[in-house]
Amino acid sequence: MKTITTHAAAHAAVTDQPAQAGARELLVFGLGKEEYAIDIGLVQEIRGYGAVTRVANAPAFLKGFIHLRGSIVPLLDLRIALGQAEPAYDASTVVIILIFAHGATGIVIDRVADVVPLTPAQLKPPPQLHGSAMAGHVTAIGTLDERMLIVLDMGSLLAGLGMHATGKLAA
């Protein structure tokens, strides 16, 4: 797997916009036709999709594990976890390595768009999602010109998938 960038260089690599006072910097990525965003501070690196060690009888969204500089990192396909159409894995498939207090987790996505600073005025409360698999995992809807970004709480989403933010499967 080729590393594209680390979070320290991610902002400079994908945007020329200066950060605004009080703005929240978010990494925007695509799943199908939708655009999602996560806090750039969670991103350790962005890399291409490569060899994965599969796990027997694992949930469909858990693609397996990858070896990353001496660590074993679980790899989740966010497209499958969020109920998107069956994904294709090709040269354009991207993995975002997220870092949490107790370890890393990789998420497979379709594409990385950019890093954007959003002010509090650009972040609206999400609609009520009662009964939806996304209830509690969407923290805001970001507006940027004509774009609407679904801002995710990755810790909550991982927990909802039965995983801890440490990358370990819940008992």
PDB file of C-alpha atoms in Angstrom:
ATOM      1  CA  MET A   1       0.000   0.000   0.000  1.00  0.00           C
ATOM      2  CA  LYS A   2       1.292   3.417  -0.885  1.00  0.00           C
ATOM      3  CA  THR A   3       0.868   6.163   1.704  1.00  0.00           C
ATOM      4  CA  ILE A   4      -0.567   9.299   0.176  1.00  0.00           C
ATOM      5  CA  THR A   5      -0.284  11.689   3.092  1.00  0.00           C
ATOM      6  CA  THR A   6      -0.324  12.051   6.866  1.00  0.00           C
ATOM      7  CA  HIS A   7      -2.779  14.294   8.695  1.00  0.00           C
ATOM      8  CA  ALA A   8      -0.061  16.863   9.323  1.00  0.00           C
ATOM      9  CA  ALA A   9       0.306  17.333   5.556  1.00  0.00           C
ATOM     10  CA  ALA A  10      -3.317  16.586   4.623  1.00  0.00           C
ATOM     11  CA  HIS A  11      -4.503  20.178   4.805  1.00  0.00           C
ATOM     12  CA  ALA A  12      -1.725  21.458   2.543  1.00  0.00           C
ATOM     13  CA  ALA A  13      -2.112  18.502   0.189  1.00  0.00           C
ATOM     14  CA  VAL A  14      -5.797  18.935  -0.597  1.00  0.00           C
ATOM     15  CA  THR A  15      -6.745  22.573  -0.047  1.00  0.00           C
ATOM     16  CA  ASP A  16      -5.362  26.060  -0.347  1.00  0.00           C
ATOM     17  CA  GLN A  17      -8.001  27.619   1.910  1.00  0.00           C
ATOM     18  CA  PRO A  18      -6.718  29.393   5.025  1.00  0.00           C
ATOM     19  CA  ALA A  19      -8.225  28.240   8.311  1.00  0.00           C
ATOM     20  CA  GLN A  20     -10.836  30.631   9.700  1.00  0.00           C
ATOM     21  CA  ALA A  21     -11.045  31.597  13.353  1.00  0.00           C
ATOM     22  CA  GLY A  22     -13.377  29.225  15.208  1.00  0.00           C
ATOM     23  CA  ALA A  23     -13.618  26.956  12.164  1.00  0.00           C
ATOM     24  CA  ARG A  24     -13.601  23.189  12.442  1.00  0.00           C
ATOM     25  CA  GLU A  25     -11.320  21.455   9.925  1.00  0.00           C
ATOM     26  CA  LEU A  26     -12.947  18.440   8.328  1.00  0.00           C
ATOM     27  CA  LEU A  27     -11.727  15.847   5.847  1.00  0.00           C
ATOM     28  CA  VAL A  28     -14.375  15.408   3.148  1.00  0.00           C
ATOM     29  CA  PHE A  29     -14.705  12.038   1.442  1.00  0.00           C
ATOM     30  CA  GLY A  30     -17.160  10.364  -0.869  1.00  0.00           C
ATOM     31  CA  LEU A  31     -19.210   7.198  -0.607  1.00  0.00           C
ATOM     32  CA  GLY A  32     -21.218   6.748  -3.769  1.00  0.00           C
ATOM     33  CA  LYS A  33     -22.847  10.077  -4.576  1.00  0.00           C
ATOM     34  CA  GLU A  34     -22.815  11.331  -0.972  1.00  0.00           C
ATOM     35  CA  GLU A  35     -20.160  13.455   0.705  1.00  0.00           C
ATOM     36  CA  TYR A  36     -19.222  12.798   4.317  1.00  0.00           C
ATOM     37  CA  ALA A  37     -16.847  14.620   6.642  1.00  0.00           C
ATOM     38  CA  ILE A  38     -14.818  13.724   9.728  1.00  0.00           C
ATOM     39  CA  ASP A  39     -12.566  15.711  12.030  1.00  0.00           C
ATOM     40  CA  ILE A  40      -9.128  15.997  10.384  1.00  0.00           C
ATOM     41  CA  GLY A  41      -7.541  15.425  13.804  1.00  0.00           C
ATOM     42  CA  LEU A  42      -8.568  11.752  13.639  1.00  0.00           C
ATOM     43  CA  VAL A  43      -6.701  11.157  10.377  1.00  0.00           C
ATOM     44  CA  GLN A  44      -3.291   9.535  10.680  1.00  0.00           C
ATOM     45  CA  GLU A  45      -2.834   8.951   6.958  1.00  0.00           C
ATOM     46  CA  ILE A  46      -4.530   8.338   3.634  1.00  0.00           C
ATOM     47  CA  ARG A  47      -3.391   5.413   1.492  1.00  0.00           C
ATOM     48  CA  GLY A  48      -4.402   3.195  -1.379  1.00  0.00           C
ATOM     49  CA  TYR A  49      -6.261  -0.070  -0.871  1.00  0.00           C
ATOM     50  CA  GLY A  50      -3.961  -3.094  -0.897  1.00  0.00           C
ATOM     51  CA  ALA A  51      -3.517  -6.555   0.542  1.00  0.00           C
ATOM     52  CA  VAL A  52      -5.869  -7.389   3.408  1.00  0.00           C
ATOM     53  CA  THR A  53      -5.754 -10.434   5.697  1.00  0.00           C
ATOM     54  CA  ARG A  54      -9.347 -11.623   5.862  1.00  0.00           C
ATOM     55  CA  VAL A  55     -11.086 -12.965   8.966  1.00  0.00           C
ATOM     56  CA  ALA A  56     -13.433 -15.960   8.781  1.00  0.00           C
ATOM     57  CA  ASN A  57     -17.048 -15.355   9.839  1.00  0.00           C
ATOM     58  CA  ALA A  58     -16.459 -11.621  10.313  1.00  0.00           C
ATOM     59  CA  PRO A  59     -19.239  -9.121   9.583  1.00  0.00           C
ATOM     60  CA  ALA A  60     -19.288  -8.118   5.902  1.00  0.00           C
ATOM     61  CA  PHE A  61     -18.071  -4.589   6.682  1.00  0.00           C
ATOM     62  CA  LEU A  62     -14.896  -5.918   8.393  1.00  0.00           C
ATOM     63  CA  LYS A  63     -12.622  -6.525   5.421  1.00  0.00           C
ATOM     64  CA  GLY A  64      -9.845  -7.871   7.652  1.00  0.00           C
ATOM     65  CA  PHE A  65      -6.559  -6.535   8.938  1.00  0.00           C
ATOM     66  CA  ILE A  66      -3.564  -4.747   7.490  1.00  0.00           C
ATOM     67  CA  HIS A  67      -0.007  -4.510   8.762  1.00  0.00           C
ATOM     68  CA  LEU A  68       0.968  -0.875   9.298  1.00  0.00           C
ATOM     69  CA  ARG A  69       4.489  -0.151  10.517  1.00  0.00           C
ATOM     70  CA  GLY A  70       4.481  -2.924  13.120  1.00  0.00           C
ATOM     71  CA  SER A  71       0.815  -2.589  14.121  1.00  0.00           C
ATOM     72  CA  ILE A  72      -2.145  -4.694  13.107  1.00  0.00           C
ATOM     73  CA  VAL A  73      -4.998  -2.392  12.029  1.00  0.00           C
ATOM     74  CA  PRO A  74      -8.606  -3.504  11.408  1.00  0.00           C
ATOM     75  CA  LEU A  75      -9.969  -2.384   8.057  1.00  0.00           C
ATOM     76  CA  LEU A  76     -13.685  -1.546   7.759  1.00  0.00           C
ATOM     77  CA  ASP A  77     -15.469  -0.862   4.504  1.00  0.00           C
ATOM     78  CA  LEU A  78     -17.573   2.168   5.354  1.00  0.00           C
ATOM     79  CA  ARG A  79     -19.536   1.683   2.121  1.00  0.00           C
ATOM     80  CA  ILE A  80     -20.819  -1.696   3.340  1.00  0.00           C
ATOM     81  CA  ALA A  81     -21.303  -0.498   6.943  1.00  0.00           C
ATOM     82  CA  LEU A  82     -23.529   2.361   5.752  1.00  0.00           C
ATOM     83  CA  GLY A  83     -25.564   0.215   3.367  1.00  0.00           C
ATOM     84  CA  GLN A  84     -24.142   1.528   0.089  1.00  0.00           C
ATOM     85  CA  ALA A  85     -24.235  -0.595  -3.078  1.00  0.00           C
ATOM     86  CA  GLU A  86     -21.709  -3.439  -3.285  1.00  0.00           C
ATOM     87  CA  PRO A  87     -18.319  -1.742  -3.621  1.00  0.00           C
ATOM     88  CA  ALA A  88     -15.689  -2.419  -6.248  1.00  0.00           C
ATOM     89  CA  TYR A  89     -12.052  -2.436  -5.203  1.00  0.00           C
ATOM     90  CA  ASP A  90      -9.718  -0.876  -7.744  1.00  0.00           C
ATOM     91  CA  ALA A  91      -6.791   1.519  -8.028  1.00  0.00           C
ATOM     92  CA  SER A  92      -8.998   4.462  -6.987  1.00  0.00           C
ATOM     93  CA  THR A  93     -10.215   2.851  -3.727  1.00  0.00           C
ATOM     94  CA  VAL A  94      -8.902   4.770  -0.712  1.00  0.00           C
ATOM     95  CA  VAL A  95      -8.180   3.857   2.915  1.00  0.00           C
ATOM     96  CA  ILE A  96      -8.187   6.472   5.668  1.00  0.00           C
ATOM     97  CA  ILE A  97      -6.276   5.409   8.770  1.00  0.00           C
ATOM     98  CA  LEU A  98      -7.953   6.928  11.819  1.00  0.00           C
ATOM     99  CA  ILE A  99      -6.065   7.233  15.076  1.00  0.00           C
ATOM    100  CA  PHE A 100      -7.804   7.006  18.428  1.00  0.00           C
ATOM    101  CA  ALA A 101      -6.389   7.122  21.976  1.00  0.00           C
ATOM    102  CA  HIS A 102      -5.848   3.353  22.075  1.00  0.00           C
ATOM    103  CA  GLY A 103      -5.098   2.440  18.468  1.00  0.00           C
ATOM    104  CA  ALA A 104      -5.848   2.839  14.793  1.00  0.00           C
ATOM    105  CA  THR A 105      -8.685   1.744  12.520  1.00  0.00           C
ATOM    106  CA  GLY A 106      -8.767   1.928   8.739  1.00  0.00           C
ATOM    107  CA  ILE A 107     -11.897   2.826   6.766  1.00  0.00           C
ATOM    108  CA  VAL A 108     -12.343   2.058   3.069  1.00  0.00           C
ATOM    109  CA  ILE A 109     -14.038   4.788   1.038  1.00  0.00           C
ATOM    110  CA  ASP A 110     -14.548   5.699  -2.612  1.00  0.00           C
ATOM    111  CA  ARG A 111     -12.582   8.943  -2.769  1.00  0.00           C
ATOM    112  CA  VAL A 112     -11.074  11.786  -0.743  1.00  0.00           C
ATOM    113  CA  ALA A 113     -12.353  15.219  -1.770  1.00  0.00           C
ATOM    114  CA  ASP A 114     -10.633  17.897   0.299  1.00  0.00           C
ATOM    115  CA  VAL A 115     -10.057  19.400   3.729  1.00  0.00           C
ATOM    116  CA  VAL A 116     -12.401  22.255   4.515  1.00  0.00           C
ATOM    117  CA  PRO A 117     -12.717  24.682   7.415  1.00  0.00           C
ATOM    118  CA  LEU A 118     -16.364  25.062   8.454  1.00  0.00           C
ATOM    119  CA  THR A 119     -17.493  27.778  10.836  1.00  0.00           C
ATOM    120  CA  PRO A 120     -20.189  27.104  13.437  1.00  0.00           C
ATOM    121  CA  ALA A 121     -22.651  28.974  11.154  1.00  0.00           C
ATOM    122  CA  GLN A 122     -21.964  26.414   8.397  1.00  0.00           C
ATOM    123  CA  LEU A 123     -22.681  23.444  10.690  1.00  0.00           C
ATOM    124  CA  LYS A 124     -26.388  22.770  11.160  1.00  0.00           C
ATOM    125  CA  PRO A 125     -27.934  20.216  13.531  1.00  0.00           C
ATOM    126  CA  PRO A 126     -28.773  16.980  11.738  1.00  0.00           C
ATOM    127  CA  PRO A 127     -32.396  16.083  11.080  1.00  0.00           C
ATOM    128  CA  GLN A 128     -34.022  13.634  13.463  1.00  0.00           C
ATOM    129  CA  LEU A 129     -32.992  10.150  12.371  1.00  0.00           C
ATOM    130  CA  HIS A 130     -35.119   8.053  14.750  1.00  0.00           C
ATOM    131  CA  GLY A 131     -34.958   4.391  13.819  1.00  0.00           C
ATOM    132  CA  SER A 132     -32.199   4.988  11.274  1.00  0.00           C
ATOM    133  CA  ALA A 133     -28.902   3.131  11.433  1.00  0.00           C
ATOM    134  CA  MET A 134     -27.302   6.591  11.361  1.00  0.00           C
ATOM    135  CA  ALA A 135     -29.121   7.902  14.464  1.00  0.00           C
ATOM    136  CA  GLY A 136     -26.516   9.266  16.868  1.00  0.00           C
ATOM    137  CA  HIS A 137     -23.668   8.976  14.359  1.00  0.00           C
ATOM    138  CA  VAL A 138     -24.360  12.155  12.383  1.00  0.00           C
ATOM    139  CA  THR A 139     -23.273  15.185  14.398  1.00  0.00           C
ATOM    140  CA  ALA A 140     -24.060  17.917  11.868  1.00  0.00           C
ATOM    141  CA  ILE A 141     -24.823  18.772   8.277  1.00  0.00           C
ATOM    142  CA  GLY A 142     -22.174  21.070   6.887  1.00  0.00           C
ATOM    143  CA  THR A 143     -23.000  23.526   4.142  1.00  0.00           C
ATOM    144  CA  LEU A 144     -20.326  24.733   1.786  1.00  0.00           C
ATOM    145  CA  ASP A 145     -21.645  26.704  -1.189  1.00  0.00           C
ATOM    146  CA  GLU A 146     -24.045  24.226  -2.842  1.00  0.00           C
ATOM    147  CA  ARG A 147     -22.506  21.186  -1.120  1.00  0.00           C
ATOM    148  CA  MET A 148     -24.046  19.403   1.852  1.00  0.00           C
ATOM    149  CA  LEU A 149     -21.634  17.380   3.968  1.00  0.00           C
ATOM    150  CA  ILE A 150     -22.750  14.679   6.397  1.00  0.00           C
ATOM    151  CA  VAL A 151     -20.493  15.098   9.450  1.00  0.00           C
ATOM    152  CA  LEU A 152     -19.885  11.774  11.201  1.00  0.00           C
ATOM    153  CA  ASP A 153     -18.900  10.921  14.776  1.00  0.00           C
ATOM    154  CA  MET A 154     -16.498   8.067  13.982  1.00  0.00           C
ATOM    155  CA  GLY A 155     -16.167   6.889  17.588  1.00  0.00           C
ATOM    156  CA  SER A 156     -19.938   6.544  17.870  1.00  0.00           C
ATOM    157  CA  LEU A 157     -20.209   4.915  14.432  1.00  0.00           C
ATOM    158  CA  LEU A 158     -17.549   2.328  15.277  1.00  0.00           C
ATOM    159  CA  ALA A 159     -19.288   1.557  18.574  1.00  0.00           C
ATOM    160  CA  GLY A 160     -22.578   1.168  16.685  1.00  0.00           C
ATOM    161  CA  LEU A 161     -20.887  -1.390  14.432  1.00  0.00           C
ATOM    162  CA  GLY A 162     -19.849  -3.398  17.487  1.00  0.00           C
ATOM    163  CA  MET A 163     -16.292  -2.108  17.538  1.00  0.00           C
ATOM    164  CA  HIS A 164     -14.524   0.066  20.035  1.00  0.00           C
ATOM    165  CA  ALA A 165     -12.691   3.149  18.806  1.00  0.00           C
ATOM    166  CA  THR A 166      -9.573   1.126  19.612  1.00  0.00           C
ATOM    167  CA  GLY A 167     -10.294  -1.062  16.602  1.00  0.00           C
ATOM    168  CA  LYS A 168     -11.141  -4.089  18.753  1.00  0.00           C
ATOM    169  CA  LEU A 169     -14.342  -6.049  18.256  1.00  0.00           C
ATOM    170  CA  ALA A 170     -16.755  -5.582  21.132  1.00  0.00           C
ATOM    171  CA  ALA A 171     -17.243  -8.661  23.315  1.00  0.00           C
TER     172      ALA A 171
END
